[in-house]
PDB file of C-alpha atoms in Angstrom:
ATOM      1  CA  MET A 253      -0.031  -0.111  -0.221  1.00 34.00           C
ATOM      2  CA  PRO A 254       1.239   3.660  -0.404  1.00 35.00           C
ATOM      3  CA  THR A 255       2.725   5.459   2.382  1.00 43.00           C
ATOM      4  CA  THR A 256       1.567   9.048   3.315  1.00 49.00           C
ATOM      5  CA  LEU A 257       4.007  11.703   5.271  1.00 50.00           C
ATOM      6  CA  PRO A 258       5.022  10.454   8.279  1.00 60.00           C
ATOM      7  CA  TYR A 259       4.283  12.493  11.457  1.00 63.00           C
ATOM      8  CA  GLY A 260       4.836  15.062   8.599  1.00 58.00           C
ATOM      9  CA  ALA A 261       8.318  14.009   7.387  1.00 50.00           C
ATOM     10  CA  GLY A 262       9.365  14.768   3.861  1.00 44.00           C
ATOM     11  CA  VAL A 263       8.815  11.285   2.585  1.00 40.00           C
ATOM     12  CA  THR A 264       6.801   8.955   0.115  1.00 37.00           C
ATOM     13  CA  SER A 265       7.156   6.342  -1.969  1.00 33.00           C
ATOM     14  CA  ARG A 266       8.215   3.695   0.256  1.00 36.00           C
ATOM     15  CA  THR A 267       5.379   0.499   1.049  1.00 36.00           C
ATOM     16  CA  VAL A 268       5.377  -0.162   5.032  1.00 42.00           C
ATOM     17  CA  SER A 269       1.982  -1.909   7.236  1.00 49.00           C
ATOM     18  CA  ASP A 270      -0.844  -0.475   7.958  1.00 49.00           C
ATOM     19  CA  HIS A 271      -0.500   0.685  11.750  1.00 49.00           C
ATOM     20  CA  TYR A 272       3.179   3.113  11.060  1.00 51.00           C
ATOM     21  CA  PHE A 273       2.110   5.256   7.786  1.00 56.00           C
ATOM     22  CA  SER A 274      -1.402   4.398   6.235  1.00 58.00           C
ATOM     23  CA  ALA A 275      -3.959   7.418   7.022  1.00 60.00           C
ATOM     24  CA  ALA A 276      -7.015   4.626   6.408  1.00 54.00           C
ATOM     25  CA  PRO A 277      -5.414   1.540   7.567  1.00 55.00           C
ATOM     26  CA  ALA A 278      -7.334  -1.593   5.434  1.00 56.00           C
ATOM     27  CA  SER A 279      -7.762  -3.996   7.979  1.00 62.00           C
ATOM     28  CA  ALA A 280     -11.619  -3.656   9.563  1.00 58.00           C
ATOM     29  CA  ASP A 281     -11.925  -1.321  12.177  1.00 66.00           C
ATOM     30  CA  GLU A 282     -13.642  -3.605  15.053  1.00 74.00           C
ATOM     31  CA  ARG A 283     -13.620  -1.613  18.000  1.00 88.00           C
ATOM     32  CA  ARG A 284     -13.246  -3.563  21.553  1.00 91.00           C
ATOM     33  CA  THR A 285     -12.264  -2.764  25.191  1.00 96.00           C
ATOM     34  CA  ILE A 286      -9.154  -3.718  27.275  1.00 97.00           C
ATOM     35  CA  ASN A 287      -8.255  -3.235  30.703  1.00 97.00           C
ATOM     36  CA  VAL A 288      -4.505  -2.290  31.119  1.00 97.00           C
ATOM     37  CA  PRO A 289      -2.269   0.017  33.300  1.00 97.00           C
ATOM     38  CA  LEU A 290      -1.931   3.698  32.857  1.00 98.00           C
ATOM     39  CA  ALA A 291      -0.587   5.893  34.846  1.00 97.00           C
ATOM     40  CA  GLY A 292      -0.833   3.804  38.445  1.00 96.00           C
ATOM     41  CA  ARG A 293      -3.893   2.526  37.848  1.00 97.00           C
ATOM     42  CA  THR A 294      -5.773  -0.343  35.296  1.00 98.00           C
ATOM     43  CA  ARG A 295      -8.175   1.479  32.965  1.00 98.00           C
ATOM     44  CA  ALA A 296     -10.600   1.113  30.210  1.00 98.00           C
ATOM     45  CA  VAL A 297      -8.998   1.853  26.587  1.00 98.00           C
ATOM     46  CA  ARG A 298     -11.091   1.321  23.366  1.00 96.00           C
ATOM     47  CA  VAL A 299      -9.020  -0.170  20.807  1.00 95.00           C
ATOM     48  CA  ALA A 300      -8.832  -1.741  17.222  1.00 93.00           C
ATOM     49  CA  PRO A 301      -6.388  -3.530  14.198  1.00 90.00           C
ATOM     50  CA  GLY A 302      -5.155  -1.221  12.061  1.00 88.00           C
ATOM     51  CA  VAL A 303      -2.724   0.548  15.299  1.00 91.00           C
ATOM     52  CA  PHE A 304       0.629  -0.333  16.493  1.00 89.00           C
ATOM     53  CA  SER A 305       0.268  -2.529  19.578  1.00 89.00           C
ATOM     54  CA  ALA A 306      -3.713  -2.932  19.393  1.00 90.00           C
ATOM     55  CA  ASP A 307      -4.003  -5.504  22.222  1.00 90.00           C
ATOM     56  CA  ARG A 308      -1.768  -4.080  25.005  1.00 94.00           C
ATOM     57  CA  ILE A 309       0.659  -1.869  25.780  1.00 97.00           C
ATOM     58  CA  ASP A 310       3.470  -3.145  23.599  1.00 95.00           C
ATOM     59  CA  GLU A 311       6.824  -3.511  25.704  1.00 96.00           C
ATOM     60  CA  GLY A 312       9.043  -0.541  24.516  1.00 96.00           C
ATOM     61  CA  THR A 313       6.284   1.969  25.586  1.00 97.00           C
ATOM     62  CA  SER A 314       6.246   0.067  29.496  1.00 97.00           C
ATOM     63  CA  VAL A 315       9.871   0.895  29.793  1.00 98.00           C
ATOM     64  CA  LEU A 316       9.107   4.212  28.891  1.00 98.00           C
ATOM     65  CA  LEU A 317       6.019   4.971  31.697  1.00 98.00           C
ATOM     66  CA  GLN A 318       7.587   2.778  34.140  1.00 97.00           C
ATOM     67  CA  HIS A 319      11.099   4.163  33.951  1.00 98.00           C
ATOM     68  CA  ALA A 320      11.341   7.904  32.705  1.00 98.00           C
ATOM     69  CA  PRO A 321      11.650  10.705  34.911  1.00 98.00           C
ATOM     70  CA  ALA A 322       7.446  11.824  36.178  1.00 97.00           C
ATOM     71  CA  PRO A 323       6.499  14.481  33.734  1.00 98.00           C
ATOM     72  CA  PRO A 324       6.283  18.737  35.114  1.00 98.00           C
ATOM     73  CA  ASP A 325       3.013  19.301  36.596  1.00 98.00           C
ATOM     74  CA  THR A 326       2.658  22.019  34.093  1.00 98.00           C
ATOM     75  CA  GLY A 327       3.645  22.995  30.344  1.00 98.00           C
ATOM     76  CA  THR A 328       3.304  21.672  26.477  1.00 98.00           C
ATOM     77  CA  PHE A 329       4.470  17.985  25.794  1.00 98.00           C
ATOM     78  CA  LEU A 330       4.025  15.866  22.373  1.00 98.00           C
ATOM     79  CA  ASP A 331       3.738  11.920  22.408  1.00 98.00           C
ATOM     80  CA  LEU A 332       5.205  11.592  18.381  1.00 97.00           C
ATOM     81  CA  GLY A 333       3.128   8.404  17.237  1.00 94.00           C
ATOM     82  CA  CYS A 334       0.745   8.079  19.926  1.00 96.00           C
ATOM     83  CA  GLY A 335      -1.543   5.694  18.531  1.00 94.00           C
ATOM     84  CA  TRP A 336      -3.985   4.457  20.546  1.00 97.00           C
ATOM     85  CA  GLY A 337      -2.904   6.566  23.411  1.00 98.00           C
ATOM     86  CA  PRO A 338      -0.859   4.772  25.886  1.00 98.00           C
ATOM     87  CA  ILE A 339       1.605   7.959  26.511  1.00 98.00           C
ATOM     88  CA  ALA A 340      -0.600  10.469  26.365  1.00 98.00           C
ATOM     89  CA  LEU A 341      -3.531   9.114  27.957  1.00 98.00           C
ATOM     90  CA  THR A 342      -0.652   8.622  31.218  1.00 98.00           C
ATOM     91  CA  LEU A 343       0.762  12.716  30.064  1.00 98.00           C
ATOM     92  CA  GLY A 344      -2.825  13.915  30.931  1.00 98.00           C
ATOM     93  CA  LEU A 345      -3.763  12.103  33.843  1.00 98.00           C
ATOM     94  CA  ARG A 346      -0.208  12.660  35.652  1.00 98.00           C
ATOM     95  CA  SER A 347       0.023  16.090  34.618  1.00 98.00           C
ATOM     96  CA  PRO A 348      -3.549  16.963  33.690  1.00 98.00           C
ATOM     97  CA  ALA A 349      -2.632  20.818  34.356  1.00 98.00           C
ATOM     98  CA  ALA A 350      -0.230  20.838  31.449  1.00 98.00           C
ATOM     99  CA  ALA A 351      -1.524  20.470  27.619  1.00 98.00           C
ATOM    100  CA  VAL A 352      -0.388  17.603  25.734  1.00 98.00           C
ATOM    101  CA  TRP A 353      -0.381  16.629  22.331  1.00 98.00           C
ATOM    102  CA  GLY A 354      -0.920  13.281  20.563  1.00 98.00           C
ATOM    103  CA  VAL A 355       0.807  12.888  16.185  1.00 97.00           C
ATOM    104  CA  ASP A 356       0.045  10.130  14.739  1.00 94.00           C
ATOM    105  CA  VAL A 357      -0.622   9.468  11.017  1.00 90.00           C
ATOM    106  CA  ASN A 358      -3.331   6.898  11.418  1.00 91.00           C
ATOM    107  CA  GLU A 359      -6.199   8.370  11.531  1.00 93.00           C
ATOM    108  CA  ARG A 360      -7.735   5.174  13.278  1.00 94.00           C
ATOM    109  CA  ALA A 361      -5.090   5.374  15.766  1.00 94.00           C
ATOM    110  CA  LEU A 362      -6.103   8.855  15.928  1.00 96.00           C
ATOM    111  CA  GLY A 363      -9.557   8.107  16.384  1.00 96.00           C
ATOM    112  CA  LEU A 364      -9.079   5.827  19.402  1.00 96.00           C
ATOM    113  CA  ALA A 365      -7.183   7.670  21.020  1.00 98.00           C
ATOM    114  CA  ARG A 366      -9.513  10.676  20.925  1.00 98.00           C
ATOM    115  CA  ASP A 367     -12.152   8.858  22.525  1.00 97.00           C
ATOM    116  CA  ASN A 368     -10.113   7.236  24.850  1.00 98.00           C
ATOM    117  CA  ALA A 369      -9.144  10.467  26.726  1.00 98.00           C
ATOM    118  CA  ARG A 370     -12.406  11.947  26.251  1.00 98.00           C
ATOM    119  CA  SER A 371     -13.457   8.670  28.104  1.00 98.00           C
ATOM    120  CA  LEU A 372     -11.335   9.026  30.814  1.00 98.00           C
ATOM    121  CA  GLY A 373     -12.426  12.481  31.836  1.00 98.00           C
ATOM    122  CA  LEU A 374      -8.559  14.143  29.849  1.00 98.00           C
ATOM    123  CA  PRO A 375      -9.544  17.538  28.454  1.00 98.00           C
ATOM    124  CA  ASN A 376      -5.921  17.938  27.666  1.00 98.00           C
ATOM    125  CA  VAL A 377      -4.985  14.972  25.323  1.00 98.00           C
ATOM    126  CA  HIS A 378      -5.187  16.147  22.184  1.00 98.00           C
ATOM    127  CA  ALA A 379      -4.928  13.777  19.303  1.00 98.00           C
ATOM    128  CA  VAL A 380      -3.849  15.385  15.959  1.00 97.00           C
ATOM    129  CA  SER A 381      -2.426  15.038  12.225  1.00 95.00           C
ATOM    130  CA  ALA A 382       1.210  16.751  11.930  1.00 95.00           C
ATOM    131  CA  GLN A 383      -0.628  19.241  10.214  1.00 95.00           C
ATOM    132  CA  ALA A 384      -3.185  20.201  13.244  1.00 97.00           C
ATOM    133  CA  VAL A 385      -0.270  20.819  15.976  1.00 97.00           C
ATOM    134  CA  PRO A 386       0.010  25.082  15.556  1.00 96.00           C
ATOM    135  CA  ALA A 387       3.260  26.062  13.862  1.00 94.00           C
ATOM    136  CA  ASP A 388       4.400  27.912  16.411  1.00 96.00           C
ATOM    137  CA  LEU A 389       3.689  25.889  19.260  1.00 97.00           C
ATOM    138  CA  ARG A 390       6.945  24.254  21.377  1.00 98.00           C
ATOM    139  CA  PHE A 391       7.126  21.117  23.797  1.00 98.00           C
ATOM    140  CA  ASP A 392       8.700  21.691  27.094  1.00 98.00           C
ATOM    141  CA  LEU A 393       8.792  17.282  27.304  1.00 98.00           C
ATOM    142  CA  ILE A 394       8.527  14.963  24.094  1.00 98.00           C
ATOM    143  CA  TRP A 395       7.938  11.131  25.223  1.00 98.00           C
ATOM    144  CA  SER A 396       8.075   8.876  22.286  1.00 98.00           C
ATOM    145  CA  ASN A 397       8.258   5.219  21.221  1.00 96.00           C
ATOM    146  CA  PRO A 398       9.645   6.222  17.511  1.00 93.00           C
ATOM    147  CA  PRO A 399       8.891   3.942  15.022  1.00 87.00           C
ATOM    148  CA  ILE A 400      12.144   2.282  14.756  1.00 87.00           C
ATOM    149  CA  ARG A 401      11.526  -0.174  12.156  1.00 80.00           C
ATOM    150  CA  VAL A 402      10.840   1.955   8.800  1.00 82.00           C
ATOM    151  CA  GLY A 403      14.629   2.703   8.741  1.00 84.00           C
ATOM    152  CA  LYS A 404      17.063   4.742   9.303  1.00 89.00           C
ATOM    153  CA  GLN A 405      15.926   8.225   6.644  1.00 91.00           C
ATOM    154  CA  VAL A 406      12.641   8.016   7.777  1.00 90.00           C
ATOM    155  CA  LEU A 407      13.406   7.826  11.277  1.00 93.00           C
ATOM    156  CA  HIS A 408      16.003  10.950  11.266  1.00 95.00           C
ATOM    157  CA  GLU A 409      13.339  12.358   8.947  1.00 94.00           C
ATOM    158  CA  LEU A 410      10.490  13.033  11.723  1.00 94.00           C
ATOM    159  CA  LEU A 411      12.967  13.291  14.542  1.00 96.00           C
ATOM    160  CA  LEU A 412      14.470  16.329  12.424  1.00 95.00           C
ATOM    161  CA  THR A 413      10.718  17.236  12.350  1.00 96.00           C
ATOM    162  CA  TRP A 414       9.427  17.256  15.758  1.00 97.00           C
ATOM    163  CA  LEU A 415      13.162  17.718  17.937  1.00 97.00           C
ATOM    164  CA  PRO A 416      13.879  21.114  17.021  1.00 96.00           C
ATOM    165  CA  ARG A 417       9.791  22.073  18.413  1.00 97.00           C
ATOM    166  CA  LEU A 418      11.916  22.234  21.746  1.00 97.00           C
ATOM    167  CA  ALA A 419      11.583  24.830  24.357  1.00 97.00           C
ATOM    168  CA  ALA A 420      15.357  26.198  25.261  1.00 94.00           C
ATOM    169  CA  ASP A 421      14.968  24.278  28.029  1.00 95.00           C
ATOM    170  CA  GLY A 422      12.994  21.369  26.882  1.00 97.00           C
ATOM    171  CA  VAL A 423      13.649  17.474  26.879  1.00 98.00           C
ATOM    172  CA  ALA A 424      12.954  14.220  25.156  1.00 98.00           C
ATOM    173  CA  TYR A 425      12.681  10.667  26.088  1.00 98.00           C
ATOM    174  CA  LEU A 426      12.899   8.534  23.437  1.00 98.00           C
ATOM    175  CA  VAL A 427      12.736   4.518  24.649  1.00 97.00           C
ATOM    176  CA  VAL A 428      14.786   2.406  21.283  1.00 96.00           C
ATOM    177  CA  GLN A 429      15.158  -1.804  21.424  1.00 93.00           C
ATOM    178  CA  ARG A 430      19.082  -2.197  21.651  1.00 92.00           C
ATOM    179  CA  HIS A 431      19.388  -4.298  19.198  1.00 91.00           C
ATOM    180  CA  LEU A 432      17.136  -2.067  16.598  1.00 88.00           C
ATOM    181  CA  GLY A 433      19.890   0.182  16.729  1.00 89.00           C
ATOM    182  CA  SER A 434      19.526   2.556  20.098  1.00 93.00           C
ATOM    183  CA  ASP A 435      23.214   3.490  20.338  1.00 94.00           C
ATOM    184  CA  SER A 436      23.731   4.079  16.611  1.00 95.00           C
ATOM    185  CA  LEU A 437      20.467   6.919  16.334  1.00 95.00           C
ATOM    186  CA  GLN A 438      22.099   8.591  20.212  1.00 96.00           C
ATOM    187  CA  ARG A 439      25.254   8.908  17.959  1.00 96.00           C
ATOM    188  CA  TRP A 440      23.261  10.217  14.925  1.00 96.00           C
ATOM    189  CA  MET A 441      21.828  12.635  17.486  1.00 96.00           C
ATOM    190  CA  THR A 442      25.050  13.777  19.101  1.00 96.00           C
ATOM    191  CA  GLU A 443      26.211  14.213  15.223  1.00 95.00           C
ATOM    192  CA  GLN A 444      22.684  16.890  14.655  1.00 94.00           C
ATOM    193  CA  GLY A 445      24.176  19.239  17.725  1.00 94.00           C
ATOM    194  CA  TYR A 446      21.571  17.447  20.556  1.00 95.00           C
ATOM    195  CA  ALA A 447      22.805  16.521  23.827  1.00 95.00           C
ATOM    196  CA  ALA A 448      22.003  13.134  23.561  1.00 97.00           C
ATOM    197  CA  THR A 449      22.241  10.535  26.474  1.00 97.00           C
ATOM    198  CA  ARG A 450      21.766   6.832  27.710  1.00 97.00           C
ATOM    199  CA  PHE A 451      19.236   7.968  30.956  1.00 98.00           C
ATOM    200  CA  THR A 452      18.791   3.863  31.650  1.00 97.00           C
ATOM    201  CA  SER A 453      18.937   0.627  30.224  1.00 96.00           C
ATOM    202  CA  VAL A 454      15.436  -2.001  31.302  1.00 96.00           C
ATOM    203  CA  LYS A 455      15.103  -5.428  29.809  1.00 90.00           C
ATOM    204  CA  GLY A 456      16.779  -4.624  26.239  1.00 94.00           C
ATOM    205  CA  PHE A 457      16.228  -1.464  25.652  1.00 97.00           C
ATOM    206  CA  ARG A 458      17.427   1.756  25.643  1.00 97.00           C
ATOM    207  CA  ILE A 459      15.826   5.293  27.111  1.00 98.00           C
ATOM    208  CA  LEU A 460      17.533   7.708  25.517  1.00 98.00           C
ATOM    209  CA  ARG A 461      17.182  11.466  26.633  1.00 98.00           C
ATOM    210  CA  VAL A 462      17.992  14.369  24.680  1.00 98.00           C
ATOM    211  CA  GLU A 463      18.212  18.194  24.945  1.00 95.00           C
ATOM    212  CA  ASN A 464      17.699  21.182  22.556  1.00 84.00           C
ATOM    213  CA  PRO A 465      21.192  22.359  21.976  1.00 77.00           C
ATOM    214  CA  GLY A 466      19.914  25.454  22.372  1.00 67.00           C
TER     215      GLY A 466
END
């Protein structure tokens, strides 16, 4: 199937799976409710085929949610590649006074994330396409389980689209599996001028901390 633009990065002409780049997944939109741990409690959320990790919180995202530092009480946050919303929902639950933006190319995922935010009573969570994010918005915090499997070129363009939108004192936490290139990605971000360090390692995953170079 043809690719659409990944979260605002300028890439066309690749063929990849539904849940990464398809704005309208080909699979049936058969929604169901599952119970998952979010912000210290088990909560009911809606999921569907054609979105990333449609039956659970995937292991990388779980590592990020459990081991990244607590988010600030206020600010403007970004979940890059939000899927049905586990990261954005957690940020919204933990920081109800913050504005949380979840970005994805998959319209089904965005619909699920919006529905889940509404059902959990989170008016501070906004799940939108990249084009709907105000151009002048800067982020105090980015949390992401980025789509590593799309390849370096696509991933690099994605990060070069969003990391420059960190606020002057903003910070990003990215979870990347070690054997899928976390260390080389850390080196690459350092080469781009970002202060990229390994925050922690858990179960074969690295959480990378990335600061705006100022």
